[in-house]
Amino acid sequence: MKKKSFPQSEVYRLLEPGPVVLVTTVRAGRGNVMPMSWHLMMEFVPPLVGCVISNRNYTFETLKRTGECVINIPAVELAEKVVACGNASGRWVDKFKAFGLTPVAAACVKAPLIAECYASMECKVVDRKLVSKYNFFVLKVVQAWIDPTRKRPRTIHHQGEGEFMVAGRIIHLPSPKTSLAG
Amino acid sequence: MKKKSFPQSEVYRLLEPGPVVLVTTVRAGRGNVMPMSWHLMMEFVPPLVGCVISNRNYTFETLKRTGECVINIPAVELAEKVVACGNASGRWVDKFKAFGLTPVAAACVKAPLIAECYASMECKVVDRKLVSKYNFFVLKVVQAWIDPTRKRPRTIHHQGEGEFMVAGRIIHLPSPKTSLAG
């Protein structure tokens, strides 16, 4: 595998811009993949990530039962596979096989990383207080990975109704803070 | 004002891509502005938005007390003002005056809209269960506004350490679902 361990303190830089991610889980020995856009950072170190997953989704039940997942970040080259994953259910389809994604064993959780994604975060559920009311899970990133050969991955950002914004140019502005949330 | 009322069912399309937003609040008659990137959609209609606001920020105390704010979305033309707002505190500075932003009266809350932002969402706090542990507020959007003359606003997306991604090209992929969170 090309991915290298990525520092926990830098995880927010991957998720704060709001990319579509692919959430992997495993149940009865079979992996599943679900695209997700409803996520936010909640803490720098250890990195906490909040996310809403519809309770109509197979991933919702799996995450509730197993308490583990991997958040993978695809670049624009995978956009069609991302949409395909969103239009099928893991109840009926092995999405790894159906859409040509490659599962890779994680270090700390049973859910697999996706080889084709440039970054992956192994996560454990740490707070379920808002699950029943909002389908909102709090996850802790226990191990993060990145493909260091991908210099400028173009993430995709969902705008609804099949419309995605592709990450554009980078600008730098002086800021003493690590995050605008501060 | 050029802004027009925007349908509640479309609000997720503004926030789901993950732009930096400017949160306005009002306290003792004076408005304040804070940039924020740690937010997510939690429900379509009525639109619910979750956000983490550091308890070191003036906005945190104000939002806790008043239960009201406006989420405004700036485009890249405002990037320098966004950073300036993030590097000053409303305890000491009137940021509207200091950075040349124009407050506009809202319809349902006391906090002002920002005229220079292309979209604004008037919000009320509806759940404080995770405030003490994670500084996490659940907001309901009670009224949304958009400037219909802005056809392709280029949002900015914070990548940490003064680095921002500017929204790039749009791609369309067939998807029967309104949201990848589904």
mmCIF file of C-alpha atoms in Angstrom:
data_model
loop_
_atom_site.group_PDB
_atom_site.id
_atom_site.type_symbol
_atom_site.label_atom_id
_atom_site.label_comp_id
_atom_site.label_asym_id
_atom_site.label_seq_id
_atom_site.Cartn_x
_atom_site.Cartn_y
_atom_site.Cartn_z
ATOM 1 C CA MET A 1 0.000 0.000 0.000
ATOM 2 C CA LYS A 2 1.182 3.498 -0.853
ATOM 3 C CA LYS A 3 -0.501 5.193 2.125
ATOM 4 C CA LYS A 4 1.589 6.479 5.007
ATOM 5 C CA SER A 5 0.531 7.278 8.568
ATOM 6 C CA PHE A 6 -0.772 10.856 8.841
ATOM 7 C CA PRO A 7 -0.507 12.964 12.034
ATOM 8 C CA GLN A 8 -3.670 13.273 14.111
ATOM 9 C CA SER A 9 -3.122 17.011 14.544
ATOM 10 C CA GLU A 10 -3.449 17.504 10.761
ATOM 11 C CA VAL A 11 -6.658 15.524 10.247
ATOM 12 C CA TYR A 12 -8.858 18.641 10.406
ATOM 13 C CA ARG A 13 -7.118 19.935 7.260
ATOM 14 C CA LEU A 14 -8.549 17.014 5.291
ATOM 15 C CA LEU A 15 -12.156 17.313 6.445
ATOM 16 C CA GLU A 16 -12.712 20.991 7.280
ATOM 17 C CA PRO A 17 -13.004 21.997 3.568
ATOM 18 C CA GLY A 18 -16.132 19.803 3.359
ATOM 19 C CA PRO A 19 -15.337 17.089 0.774
ATOM 20 C CA VAL A 20 -17.626 14.208 -0.064
ATOM 21 C CA VAL A 21 -16.212 11.158 1.723
ATOM 22 C CA LEU A 22 -16.736 7.417 1.397
ATOM 23 C CA VAL A 23 -17.593 5.667 4.663
ATOM 24 C CA THR A 24 -16.690 1.996 4.837
ATOM 25 C CA THR A 25 -18.076 -0.476 7.357
ATOM 26 C CA VAL A 26 -18.041 -4.254 7.687
ATOM 27 C CA ARG A 27 -20.819 -6.617 8.665
ATOM 28 C CA ALA A 28 -21.018 -10.395 8.526
ATOM 29 C CA GLY A 29 -17.569 -10.354 6.956
ATOM 30 C CA ARG A 30 -18.568 -8.155 4.006
ATOM 31 C CA GLY A 31 -17.446 -4.595 3.488
ATOM 32 C CA ASN A 32 -19.746 -1.775 2.433
ATOM 33 C CA VAL A 33 -19.248 1.765 1.100
ATOM 34 C CA MET A 34 -21.469 4.839 1.468
ATOM 35 C CA PRO A 35 -20.857 8.418 0.284
ATOM 36 C CA MET A 36 -21.393 11.090 2.921
ATOM 37 C CA SER A 37 -21.372 14.883 2.955
ATOM 38 C CA TRP A 38 -22.972 15.654 6.300
ATOM 39 C CA HIS A 39 -19.889 15.752 8.531
ATOM 40 C CA LEU A 40 -17.927 18.274 10.591
ATOM 41 C CA MET A 41 -14.790 18.498 12.712
ATOM 42 C CA MET A 42 -15.485 18.711 16.445
ATOM 43 C CA GLU A 43 -11.979 18.600 17.985
ATOM 44 C CA PHE A 44 -8.370 18.797 16.805
ATOM 45 C CA VAL A 45 -6.590 16.182 18.981
ATOM 46 C CA PRO A 46 -7.712 13.531 19.266
ATOM 47 C CA PRO A 47 -9.615 14.338 16.088
ATOM 48 C CA LEU A 48 -13.351 14.077 16.605
ATOM 49 C CA VAL A 49 -15.706 14.020 13.628
ATOM 50 C CA GLY A 50 -19.481 14.371 13.811
ATOM 51 C CA CYS A 51 -21.660 12.937 11.063
ATOM 52 C CA VAL A 52 -25.294 12.385 10.168
ATOM 53 C CA ILE A 53 -26.127 9.095 8.438
ATOM 54 C CA SER A 54 -29.726 8.444 7.428
ATOM 55 C CA ASN A 55 -31.338 5.643 9.407
ATOM 56 C CA ARG A 56 -32.695 4.282 6.110
ATOM 57 C CA ASN A 57 -29.131 3.382 5.135
ATOM 58 C CA TYR A 58 -27.561 -0.027 5.677
ATOM 59 C CA THR A 59 -24.476 1.800 6.997
ATOM 60 C CA PHE A 60 -26.515 3.346 9.809
ATOM 61 C CA GLU A 61 -27.409 -0.041 11.302
ATOM 62 C CA THR A 62 -23.901 -1.394 10.772
ATOM 63 C CA LEU A 63 -22.250 1.598 12.407
ATOM 64 C CA LYS A 64 -24.643 1.385 15.343
ATOM 65 C CA ARG A 65 -23.864 -2.303 15.846
ATOM 66 C CA THR A 66 -20.123 -2.340 15.256
ATOM 67 C CA GLY A 67 -19.138 1.161 16.413
ATOM 68 C CA GLU A 68 -16.435 1.302 13.730
ATOM 69 C CA CYS A 69 -15.911 2.759 10.273
ATOM 70 C CA VAL A 70 -13.309 4.260 7.966
ATOM 71 C CA ILE A 71 -13.718 7.701 6.386
ATOM 72 C CA ASN A 72 -12.018 7.715 2.976
ATOM 73 C CA ILE A 73 -11.569 10.792 0.780
ATOM 74 C CA PRO A 74 -11.966 10.333 -2.968
ATOM 75 C CA ALA A 75 -10.667 12.793 -5.575
ATOM 76 C CA VAL A 76 -12.643 13.790 -8.662
ATOM 77 C CA GLU A 77 -11.383 10.800 -10.682
ATOM 78 C CA LEU A 78 -13.658 8.640 -8.509
ATOM 79 C CA ALA A 79 -16.752 10.852 -8.844
ATOM 80 C CA GLU A 80 -18.752 8.375 -10.918
ATOM 81 C CA LYS A 81 -18.023 5.565 -8.472
ATOM 82 C CA VAL A 82 -19.029 7.805 -5.578
ATOM 83 C CA VAL A 83 -22.422 8.441 -7.164
ATOM 84 C CA ALA A 84 -22.820 4.747 -7.986
ATOM 85 C CA CYS A 85 -22.158 3.892 -4.320
ATOM 86 C CA GLY A 86 -24.824 6.420 -3.311
ATOM 87 C CA ASN A 87 -27.407 4.885 -5.616
ATOM 88 C CA ALA A 88 -27.039 1.285 -4.419
ATOM 89 C CA SER A 89 -27.584 -0.354 -1.046
ATOM 90 C CA GLY A 90 -25.147 -2.650 0.740
ATOM 91 C CA ARG A 91 -28.138 -4.800 1.623
ATOM 92 C CA TRP A 92 -28.187 -6.116 -1.944
ATOM 93 C CA VAL A 93 -24.895 -5.188 -3.576
ATOM 94 C CA ASP A 94 -21.236 -5.823 -2.784
ATOM 95 C CA LYS A 95 -20.176 -2.326 -3.812
ATOM 96 C CA PHE A 96 -16.446 -3.060 -3.670
ATOM 97 C CA LYS A 97 -16.905 -5.706 -6.359
ATOM 98 C CA ALA A 98 -19.683 -3.960 -8.293
ATOM 99 C CA PHE A 99 -17.824 -0.662 -8.636
ATOM 100 C CA GLY A 100 -14.202 -1.826 -8.728
ATOM 101 C CA LEU A 101 -12.998 -0.490 -5.396
ATOM 102 C CA THR A 102 -10.177 -2.237 -3.540
ATOM 103 C CA PRO A 103 -10.490 -2.945 0.185
ATOM 104 C CA VAL A 104 -7.280 -2.762 2.235
ATOM 105 C CA ALA A 105 -7.018 -4.004 5.818
ATOM 106 C CA ALA A 106 -7.050 -1.243 8.428
ATOM 107 C CA ALA A 107 -4.801 -1.200 11.509
ATOM 108 C CA CYS A 108 -7.264 -0.525 14.340
ATOM 109 C CA VAL A 109 -10.765 -1.320 13.014
ATOM 110 C CA LYS A 110 -12.343 -4.133 11.032
ATOM 111 C CA ALA A 111 -13.766 -1.856 8.315
ATOM 112 C CA PRO A 112 -11.439 -1.621 5.298
ATOM 113 C CA LEU A 113 -9.632 1.350 3.806
ATOM 114 C CA ILE A 114 -10.318 2.069 0.117
ATOM 115 C CA ALA A 115 -7.067 1.809 -1.862
ATOM 116 C CA GLU A 116 -8.275 4.235 -4.552
ATOM 117 C CA CYS A 117 -8.878 7.076 -2.052
ATOM 118 C CA TYR A 118 -5.947 9.386 -1.289
ATOM 119 C CA ALA A 119 -6.679 9.607 2.463
ATOM 120 C CA SER A 120 -8.350 7.338 4.998
ATOM 121 C CA MET A 121 -9.261 7.765 8.656
ATOM 122 C CA GLU A 122 -9.996 4.787 10.882
ATOM 123 C CA CYS A 123 -12.763 5.778 13.309
ATOM 124 C CA LYS A 124 -14.556 4.531 16.415
ATOM 125 C CA VAL A 125 -17.936 5.793 17.623
ATOM 126 C CA VAL A 126 -17.416 7.623 20.930
ATOM 127 C CA ASP A 127 -20.788 9.318 21.523
ATOM 128 C CA ARG A 128 -24.294 8.145 20.596
ATOM 129 C CA LYS A 129 -26.326 10.729 22.533
ATOM 130 C CA LEU A 130 -27.790 12.339 19.418
ATOM 131 C CA VAL A 131 -28.148 9.163 17.339
ATOM 132 C CA SER A 132 -31.792 8.503 18.094
ATOM 133 C CA LYS A 133 -32.918 12.097 17.538
ATOM 134 C CA TYR A 134 -30.740 13.222 14.612
ATOM 135 C CA ASN A 135 -28.871 10.107 13.379
ATOM 136 C CA PHE A 136 -25.778 12.001 14.550
ATOM 137 C CA PHE A 137 -22.663 10.021 15.527
ATOM 138 C CA VAL A 138 -19.491 11.377 17.147
ATOM 139 C CA LEU A 139 -16.433 9.518 15.845
ATOM 140 C CA LYS A 140 -12.848 9.537 17.063
ATOM 141 C CA VAL A 141 -10.131 9.158 14.426
ATOM 142 C CA VAL A 142 -7.799 6.515 15.852
ATOM 143 C CA GLN A 143 -5.470 6.228 12.849
ATOM 144 C CA ALA A 144 -5.156 8.363 9.726
ATOM 145 C CA TRP A 145 -3.431 7.511 6.425
ATOM 146 C CA ILE A 146 -2.471 9.509 3.370
ATOM 147 C CA ASP A 147 -0.986 8.786 -0.041
ATOM 148 C CA PRO A 148 1.996 11.176 -0.065
ATOM 149 C CA THR A 149 2.375 10.894 -3.829
ATOM 150 C CA ARG A 150 -0.934 12.754 -4.393
ATOM 151 C CA LYS A 151 0.167 16.365 -4.357
ATOM 152 C CA ARG A 152 -3.056 18.204 -5.125
ATOM 153 C CA PRO A 153 -6.047 15.872 -4.977
ATOM 154 C CA ARG A 154 -9.165 17.542 -6.368
ATOM 155 C CA THR A 155 -11.878 16.771 -3.851
ATOM 156 C CA ILE A 156 -15.564 16.927 -4.785
ATOM 157 C CA HIS A 157 -18.187 18.874 -2.835
ATOM 158 C CA HIS A 158 -21.851 17.971 -3.140
ATOM 159 C CA GLN A 159 -24.269 20.757 -4.064
ATOM 160 C CA GLY A 160 -27.384 18.607 -4.384
ATOM 161 C CA GLU A 161 -29.296 17.201 -7.344
ATOM 162 C CA GLY A 162 -26.296 15.532 -8.930
ATOM 163 C CA GLU A 163 -24.208 18.711 -8.907
ATOM 164 C CA PHE A 164 -20.669 18.680 -7.520
ATOM 165 C CA MET A 165 -18.137 21.461 -7.105
ATOM 166 C CA VAL A 166 -14.583 20.357 -7.830
ATOM 167 C CA ALA A 167 -11.850 21.845 -5.631
ATOM 168 C CA GLY A 168 -10.230 24.797 -7.407
ATOM 169 C CA ARG A 169 -7.202 26.997 -6.822
ATOM 170 C CA ILE A 170 -5.521 27.533 -3.454
ATOM 171 C CA ILE A 171 -5.050 30.957 -1.881
ATOM 172 C CA HIS A 172 -2.917 31.784 1.137
ATOM 173 C CA LEU A 173 -3.853 34.456 3.630
ATOM 174 C CA PRO A 174 -1.884 35.228 6.761
ATOM 175 C CA SER A 175 -3.604 33.805 9.816
ATOM 176 C CA PRO A 176 -2.027 33.040 13.171
ATOM 177 C CA LYS A 177 -4.771 30.588 13.993
ATOM 178 C CA THR A 178 -4.833 26.931 13.072
ATOM 179 C CA SER A 179 -8.554 27.050 12.479
ATOM 180 C CA LEU A 180 -11.243 29.575 11.782
ATOM 181 C CA ALA A 181 -13.403 27.689 14.236
ATOM 182 C CA GLY A 182 -11.162 29.056 17.018
ATOM 183 C CA MET B 1 -31.451 44.968 -0.183
ATOM 184 C CA LYS B 2 -30.876 42.694 -3.156
ATOM 185 C CA LYS B 3 -31.466 39.455 -1.251
ATOM 186 C CA LYS B 4 -34.612 37.428 -1.865
ATOM 187 C CA SER B 5 -36.236 34.781 0.297
ATOM 188 C CA PHE B 6 -34.730 31.341 -0.385
ATOM 189 C CA PRO B 7 -36.668 28.067 0.030
ATOM 190 C CA GLN B 8 -35.958 26.065 3.176
ATOM 191 C CA SER B 9 -35.769 22.835 1.176
ATOM 192 C CA GLU B 10 -32.764 24.200 -0.767
ATOM 193 C CA VAL B 11 -30.716 25.373 2.195
ATOM 194 C CA TYR B 12 -28.630 22.171 2.316
ATOM 195 C CA ARG B 13 -27.289 23.028 -1.158
ATOM 196 C CA LEU B 14 -25.604 26.111 0.273
ATOM 197 C CA LEU B 15 -23.941 24.476 3.257
ATOM 198 C CA GLU B 16 -23.322 20.855 2.285
ATOM 199 C CA PRO B 17 -20.285 21.760 0.101
ATOM 200 C CA GLY B 18 -18.519 22.993 3.265
ATOM 201 C CA PRO B 19 -17.844 26.718 2.716
ATOM 202 C CA VAL B 20 -16.377 29.039 5.323
ATOM 203 C CA VAL B 21 -19.285 31.044 6.731
ATOM 204 C CA LEU B 22 -19.557 34.230 8.773
ATOM 205 C CA VAL B 23 -21.692 33.897 11.899
ATOM 206 C CA THR B 24 -23.268 37.102 13.152
ATOM 207 C CA THR B 25 -24.668 37.634 16.629
ATOM 208 C CA VAL B 26 -25.795 40.650 18.611
ATOM 209 C CA ARG B 27 -25.159 41.530 22.246
ATOM 210 C CA ALA B 28 -25.813 44.727 24.145
ATOM 211 C CA GLY B 29 -26.989 46.248 20.869
ATOM 212 C CA ARG B 30 -23.734 45.633 19.009
ATOM 213 C CA GLY B 31 -23.323 43.129 16.210
ATOM 214 C CA ASN B 32 -20.385 40.758 15.917
ATOM 215 C CA VAL B 33 -18.959 38.542 13.151
ATOM 216 C CA MET B 34 -17.030 35.269 13.413
ATOM 217 C CA PRO B 35 -15.790 32.995 10.622
ATOM 218 C CA MET B 36 -16.670 29.324 11.051
ATOM 219 C CA SER B 37 -15.855 26.134 9.180
ATOM 220 C CA TRP B 38 -16.960 23.476 11.640
ATOM 221 C CA HIS B 39 -20.568 22.990 10.559
ATOM 222 C CA LEU B 40 -22.765 20.298 8.979
ATOM 223 C CA MET B 41 -26.308 19.810 7.743
ATOM 224 C CA MET B 42 -28.438 17.651 10.048
ATOM 225 C CA GLU B 43 -31.899 17.774 8.410
ATOM 226 C CA PHE B 44 -33.441 19.024 5.164
ATOM 227 C CA VAL B 45 -36.755 20.567 6.293
ATOM 228 C CA PRO B 46 -36.831 22.382 8.534
ATOM 229 C CA PRO B 47 -33.128 22.842 7.848
ATOM 230 C CA LEU B 48 -31.032 21.937 10.874
ATOM 231 C CA VAL B 49 -27.371 22.912 11.055
ATOM 232 C CA GLY B 50 -24.901 21.657 13.640
ATOM 233 C CA CYS B 51 -21.819 23.712 14.478
ATOM 234 C CA VAL B 52 -18.885 23.794 16.860
ATOM 235 C CA ILE B 53 -17.855 27.213 18.172
ATOM 236 C CA SER B 54 -14.879 27.435 20.516
ATOM 237 C CA ASN B 55 -15.837 28.448 24.043
ATOM 238 C CA ARG B 56 -12.907 30.881 23.974
ATOM 239 C CA ASN B 57 -14.816 32.958 21.406
ATOM 240 C CA TYR B 58 -17.034 35.908 22.243
ATOM 241 C CA THR B 59 -19.612 34.445 19.838
ATOM 242 C CA PHE B 60 -19.885 31.294 21.969
ATOM 243 C CA GLU B 61 -21.124 33.209 25.017
ATOM 244 C CA THR B 62 -23.406 35.410 22.937
ATOM 245 C CA LEU B 63 -24.984 32.469 21.136
ATOM 246 C CA LYS B 64 -25.484 30.640 24.433
ATOM 247 C CA ARG B 65 -27.217 33.691 25.941
ATOM 248 C CA THR B 66 -29.314 34.870 23.011
ATOM 249 C CA GLY B 67 -29.994 31.570 21.200
ATOM 250 C CA GLU B 68 -29.884 33.398 17.853
ATOM 251 C CA CYS B 69 -27.447 33.981 14.993
ATOM 252 C CA VAL B 70 -27.230 34.437 11.245
ATOM 253 C CA ILE B 71 -25.042 32.230 9.050
ATOM 254 C CA ASN B 72 -23.775 34.285 6.088
ATOM 255 C CA ILE B 73 -21.806 32.864 3.157
ATOM 256 C CA PRO B 74 -19.005 35.007 1.740
ATOM 257 C CA ALA B 75 -17.474 34.520 -1.704
ATOM 258 C CA VAL B 76 -13.744 34.748 -2.389
ATOM 259 C CA GLU B 77 -13.846 38.535 -2.827
ATOM 260 C CA LEU B 78 -14.349 38.752 0.942
ATOM 261 C CA ALA B 79 -11.524 36.352 1.862
ATOM 262 C CA GLU B 80 -9.287 38.987 3.419
ATOM 263 C CA LYS B 81 -12.150 40.330 5.540
ATOM 264 C CA VAL B 82 -13.005 36.783 6.628
ATOM 265 C CA VAL B 83 -9.471 36.254 7.911
ATOM 266 C CA ALA B 84 -9.461 39.680 9.570
ATOM 267 C CA CYS B 85 -12.689 38.744 11.397
ATOM 268 C CA GLY B 86 -11.050 35.503 12.558
ATOM 269 C CA ASN B 87 -8.039 37.326 13.968
ATOM 270 C CA ALA B 88 -9.961 39.873 16.074
ATOM 271 C CA SER B 89 -12.354 39.475 18.980
ATOM 272 C CA GLY B 90 -15.767 41.092 19.301
ATOM 273 C CA ARG B 91 -14.878 41.766 22.924
ATOM 274 C CA TRP B 92 -12.644 44.603 21.785
ATOM 275 C CA VAL B 93 -13.480 45.381 18.172
ATOM 276 C CA ASP B 94 -16.629 46.373 16.290
ATOM 277 C CA LYS B 95 -15.800 44.184 13.306
ATOM 278 C CA PHE B 96 -18.573 45.582 11.097
ATOM 279 C CA LYS B 97 -16.963 49.017 11.354
ATOM 280 C CA ALA B 98 -13.348 47.865 11.481
ATOM 281 C CA PHE B 99 -13.590 45.688 8.366
ATOM 282 C CA GLY B 100 -16.208 47.545 6.339
ATOM 283 C CA LEU B 101 -19.065 45.059 6.539
ATOM 284 C CA THR B 102 -22.672 46.264 6.334
ATOM 285 C CA PRO B 103 -25.266 44.960 8.814
ATOM 286 C CA VAL B 104 -28.812 44.536 7.495
ATOM 287 C CA ALA B 105 -31.800 43.899 9.759
ATOM 288 C CA ALA B 106 -32.995 40.283 9.764
ATOM 289 C CA ALA B 107 -36.669 39.251 9.723
ATOM 290 C CA CYS B 108 -36.867 36.739 12.589
ATOM 291 C CA VAL B 109 -33.773 37.262 14.765
ATOM 292 C CA LYS B 110 -31.952 40.232 16.247
ATOM 293 C CA ALA B 111 -28.575 39.318 14.747
ATOM 294 C CA PRO B 112 -27.934 41.131 11.441
ATOM 295 C CA LEU B 113 -27.401 39.780 7.942
ATOM 296 C CA ILE B 114 -24.192 40.839 6.203
ATOM 297 C CA ALA B 115 -25.023 42.752 3.017
ATOM 298 C CA GLU B 116 -21.757 41.756 1.307
ATOM 299 C CA CYS B 117 -22.476 37.996 1.617
ATOM 300 C CA TYR B 118 -24.464 36.364 -1.203
ATOM 301 C CA ALA B 119 -26.548 34.162 1.126
ATOM 302 C CA SER B 120 -27.750 34.448 4.726
ATOM 303 C CA MET B 121 -29.619 32.086 7.034
ATOM 304 C CA GLU B 122 -31.396 33.329 10.144
ATOM 305 C CA CYS B 123 -31.030 30.670 12.863
ATOM 306 C CA LYS B 124 -32.291 29.784 16.325
ATOM 307 C CA VAL B 125 -30.594 27.360 18.704
ATOM 308 C CA VAL B 126 -32.850 24.317 19.127
ATOM 309 C CA ASP B 127 -30.625 21.839 20.988
ATOM 310 C CA ARG B 128 -27.898 22.461 23.564
ATOM 311 C CA LYS B 129 -27.317 18.879 24.724
ATOM 312 C CA LEU B 130 -23.767 18.721 23.368
ATOM 313 C CA VAL B 131 -22.788 22.330 24.114
ATOM 314 C CA SER B 132 -21.028 21.681 27.400
ATOM 315 C CA LYS B 133 -19.053 18.659 26.156
ATOM 316 C CA TYR B 134 -18.184 19.665 22.570
ATOM 317 C CA ASN B 135 -19.279 23.317 22.149
ATOM 318 C CA PHE B 136 -21.750 21.857 19.638
ATOM 319 C CA PHE B 137 -24.982 23.757 18.893
ATOM 320 C CA VAL B 138 -27.934 22.549 16.831
ATOM 321 C CA LEU B 139 -29.496 25.451 14.902
ATOM 322 C CA LYS B 140 -32.753 25.650 12.991
ATOM 323 C CA VAL B 141 -32.803 27.888 9.913
ATOM 324 C CA VAL B 142 -35.977 29.946 10.287
ATOM 325 C CA GLN B 143 -35.482 32.196 7.244
ATOM 326 C CA ALA B 144 -33.000 31.996 4.380
ATOM 327 C CA TRP B 145 -31.999 34.707 1.885
ATOM 328 C CA ILE B 146 -30.035 34.747 -1.326
ATOM 329 C CA ASP B 147 -28.785 37.373 -3.755
ATOM 330 C CA PRO B 148 -30.223 36.053 -7.047
ATOM 331 C CA THR B 149 -27.894 38.237 -9.111
ATOM 332 C CA ARG B 150 -24.856 36.207 -7.988
ATOM 333 C CA LYS B 151 -24.783 33.368 -10.493
ATOM 334 C CA ARG B 152 -21.650 31.490 -9.515
ATOM 335 C CA PRO B 153 -20.297 32.690 -6.191
ATOM 336 C CA ARG B 154 -16.846 31.243 -5.505
ATOM 337 C CA THR B 155 -16.974 30.032 -1.930
ATOM 338 C CA ILE B 156 -13.803 29.522 0.116
ATOM 339 C CA HIS B 157 -12.981 26.333 2.012
ATOM 340 C CA HIS B 158 -10.514 26.387 4.882
ATOM 341 C CA GLN B 159 -7.615 23.935 4.753
ATOM 342 C CA GLY B 160 -5.793 25.196 7.843
ATOM 343 C CA GLU B 161 -2.729 27.389 8.361
ATOM 344 C CA GLY B 162 -4.007 30.258 6.254
ATOM 345 C CA GLU B 163 -4.703 28.052 3.234
ATOM 346 C CA PHE B 164 -8.059 28.212 1.476
ATOM 347 C CA MET B 165 -9.420 26.241 -1.465
ATOM 348 C CA VAL B 166 -11.540 28.358 -3.817
ATOM 349 C CA ALA B 167 -14.568 26.646 -5.342
ATOM 350 C CA GLY B 168 -13.734 25.415 -8.835
ATOM 351 C CA ARG B 169 -15.672 23.972 -11.757
ATOM 352 C CA ILE B 170 -19.052 22.248 -11.480
ATOM 353 C CA ILE B 171 -19.686 18.705 -12.687
ATOM 354 C CA HIS B 172 -23.062 17.017 -13.053
ATOM 355 C CA LEU B 173 -23.564 13.319 -12.431
ATOM 356 C CA PRO B 174 -26.934 11.601 -12.620
ATOM 357 C CA SER B 175 -28.248 10.882 -9.157
ATOM 358 C CA PRO B 176 -31.858 10.248 -8.172
ATOM 359 C CA LYS B 177 -31.159 11.273 -4.601
ATOM 360 C CA THR B 178 -31.275 14.776 -3.245
ATOM 361 C CA SER B 179 -28.352 14.135 -0.950
ATOM 362 C CA LEU B 180 -25.463 11.751 -0.641
ATOM 363 C CA ALA B 181 -26.186 11.653 3.057
ATOM 364 C CA GLY B 182 -29.327 9.674 2.223
#
